[in-house]
Short mmCIF file of C-alpha atoms in Angstrom, two decimals:
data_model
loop_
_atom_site.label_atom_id
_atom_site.label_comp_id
_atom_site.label_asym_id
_atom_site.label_seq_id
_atom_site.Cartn_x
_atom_site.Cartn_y
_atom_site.Cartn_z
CA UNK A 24 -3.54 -26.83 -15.51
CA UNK A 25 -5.68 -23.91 -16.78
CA UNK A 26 -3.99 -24.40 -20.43
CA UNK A 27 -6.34 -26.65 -21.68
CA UNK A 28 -9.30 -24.91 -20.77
CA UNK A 29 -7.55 -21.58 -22.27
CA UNK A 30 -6.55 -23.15 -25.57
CA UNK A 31 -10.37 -24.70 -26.26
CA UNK A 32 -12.70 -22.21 -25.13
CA UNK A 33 -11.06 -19.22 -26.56
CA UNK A 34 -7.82 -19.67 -28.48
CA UNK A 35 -3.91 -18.75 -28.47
CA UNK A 36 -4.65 -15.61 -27.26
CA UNK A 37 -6.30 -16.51 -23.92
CA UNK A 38 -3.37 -18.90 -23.78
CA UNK A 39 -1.21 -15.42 -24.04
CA UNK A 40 -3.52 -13.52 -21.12
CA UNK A 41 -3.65 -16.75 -19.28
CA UNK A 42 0.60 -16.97 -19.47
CA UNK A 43 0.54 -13.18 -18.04
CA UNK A 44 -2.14 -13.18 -15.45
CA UNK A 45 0.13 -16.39 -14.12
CA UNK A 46 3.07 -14.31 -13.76
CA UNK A 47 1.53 -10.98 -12.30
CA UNK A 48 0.25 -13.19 -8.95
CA UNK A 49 3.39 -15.23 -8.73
CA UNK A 50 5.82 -12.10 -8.46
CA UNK A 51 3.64 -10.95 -4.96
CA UNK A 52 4.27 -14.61 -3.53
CA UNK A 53 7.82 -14.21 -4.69
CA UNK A 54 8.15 -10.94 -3.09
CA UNK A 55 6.62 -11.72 -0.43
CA UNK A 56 8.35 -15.26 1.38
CA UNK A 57 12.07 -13.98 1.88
CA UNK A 58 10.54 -10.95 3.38
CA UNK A 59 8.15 -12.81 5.91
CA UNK A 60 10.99 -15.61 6.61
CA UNK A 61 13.11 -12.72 7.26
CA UNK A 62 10.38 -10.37 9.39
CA UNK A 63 8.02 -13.16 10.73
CA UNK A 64 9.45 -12.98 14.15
CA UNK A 65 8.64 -9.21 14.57
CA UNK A 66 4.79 -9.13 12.53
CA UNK A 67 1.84 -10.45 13.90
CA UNK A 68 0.74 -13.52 11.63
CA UNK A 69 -2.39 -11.60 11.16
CA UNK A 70 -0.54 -8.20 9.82
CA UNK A 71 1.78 -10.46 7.39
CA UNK A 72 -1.53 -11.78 5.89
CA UNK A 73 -2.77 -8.68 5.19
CA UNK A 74 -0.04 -6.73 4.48
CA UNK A 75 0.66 -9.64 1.55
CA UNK A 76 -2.97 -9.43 0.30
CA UNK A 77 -2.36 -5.55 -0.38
CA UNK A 78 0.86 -6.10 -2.15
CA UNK A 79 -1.03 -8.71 -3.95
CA UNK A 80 -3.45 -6.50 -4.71
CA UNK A 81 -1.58 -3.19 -5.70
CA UNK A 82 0.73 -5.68 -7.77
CA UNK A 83 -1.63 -7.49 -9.96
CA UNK A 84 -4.47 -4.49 -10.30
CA UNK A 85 -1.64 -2.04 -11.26
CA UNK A 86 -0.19 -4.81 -13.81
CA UNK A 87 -3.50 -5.98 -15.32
CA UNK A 88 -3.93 -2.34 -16.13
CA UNK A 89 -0.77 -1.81 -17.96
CA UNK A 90 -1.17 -5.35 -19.42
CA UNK A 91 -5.01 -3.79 -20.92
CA UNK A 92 -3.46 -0.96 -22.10
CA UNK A 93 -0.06 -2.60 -23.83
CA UNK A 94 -2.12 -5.47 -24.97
CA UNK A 95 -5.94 -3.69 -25.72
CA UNK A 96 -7.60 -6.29 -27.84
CA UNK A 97 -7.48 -8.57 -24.34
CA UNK A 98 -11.05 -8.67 -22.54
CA UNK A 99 -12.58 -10.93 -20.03
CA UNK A 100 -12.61 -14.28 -21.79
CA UNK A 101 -8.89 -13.51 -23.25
CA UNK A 102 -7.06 -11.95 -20.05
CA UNK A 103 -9.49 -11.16 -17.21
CA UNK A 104 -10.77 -14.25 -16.34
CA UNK A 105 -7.49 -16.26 -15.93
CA UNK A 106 -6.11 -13.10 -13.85
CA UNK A 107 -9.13 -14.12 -11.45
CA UNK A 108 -8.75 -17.56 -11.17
CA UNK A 109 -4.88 -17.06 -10.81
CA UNK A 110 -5.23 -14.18 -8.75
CA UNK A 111 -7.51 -16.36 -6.18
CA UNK A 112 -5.60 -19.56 -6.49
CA UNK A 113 -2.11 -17.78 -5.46
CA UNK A 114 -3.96 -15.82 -3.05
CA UNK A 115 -5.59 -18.72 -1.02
CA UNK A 116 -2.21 -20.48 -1.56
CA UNK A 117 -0.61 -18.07 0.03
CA UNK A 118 -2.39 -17.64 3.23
CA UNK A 119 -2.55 -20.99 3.94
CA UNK A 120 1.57 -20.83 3.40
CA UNK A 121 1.67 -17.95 5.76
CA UNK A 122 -0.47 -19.35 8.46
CA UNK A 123 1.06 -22.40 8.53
CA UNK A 124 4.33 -21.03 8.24
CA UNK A 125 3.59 -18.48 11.00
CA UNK A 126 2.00 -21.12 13.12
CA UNK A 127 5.37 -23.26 12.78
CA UNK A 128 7.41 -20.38 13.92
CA UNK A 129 5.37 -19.80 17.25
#
C-alpha cells in the first residue's frame, strides 16, 4: 500500500527503508498474539495493551537504531518516515485486536 508512494516520492531506496520499517513493527504483533492468547485469562486487558505498546516500542526504537547505523545513508524521507506510519498503523491495529480480542474472552 505504502509502495507506491515510496517508489515516486523518493526512490528504491525508500522502497528499501519502507521494506524494513514494515518488518521491525510486524515482529512485536507477532510476538505478541500467542503470548496474549496464551496469558489473556490472567492480565488485565488494560496491562496487555500496554505491556504490548512497550515491547512495541523497545522493539522498533532499538531496531531503527541498528537499522541507522548498518544502513547510515537512510534519513527521514528514506527510512524514518515509513517506520512512523508503519509503526502507528501496526500499533492502532493492534489495540483494536487486543481489545476486541480481550473483550471476546470476558
Amino acid at each position: 500500500m505504502l509502495y507506491l508512494p515510496a517508489q515516486r516520492l523518493v526512490g528504491p531506496l525508500a522502497v528499501e527503508g519502507l521494506t524494513y520499517a514494515t518488518l521491525l513493527c510486524l515482529i512485536p504483533g507477532l510476538i505478541l498474539f500467542p503470548v496474549v492468547g496464551f496469558l489473556n485469562r490472567e492480565i488485565a486487558p488494560v496491562a496487555i495493551v500496554g505491556i504490548s505498546t512497550l515491547l512495541r516500542l523497545m522493539t522498533v526504537g532499538l531496531g531503527a537504531l541498528i537499522v541507522l547505523k548498518v544502513k547510515p545513508d537512510f534519513g527521514l524521507p528514506e527510512f524514518l518516515i515509513w517506520l512512523l506510519i508503519c509503526y502507528f498503523a501496526s500499533l492502532l491495529v493492534e489495540t483494536l485486536l487486543l481489545v476486541r480480542y480481550s473483550a471476546e474472552a470476558v
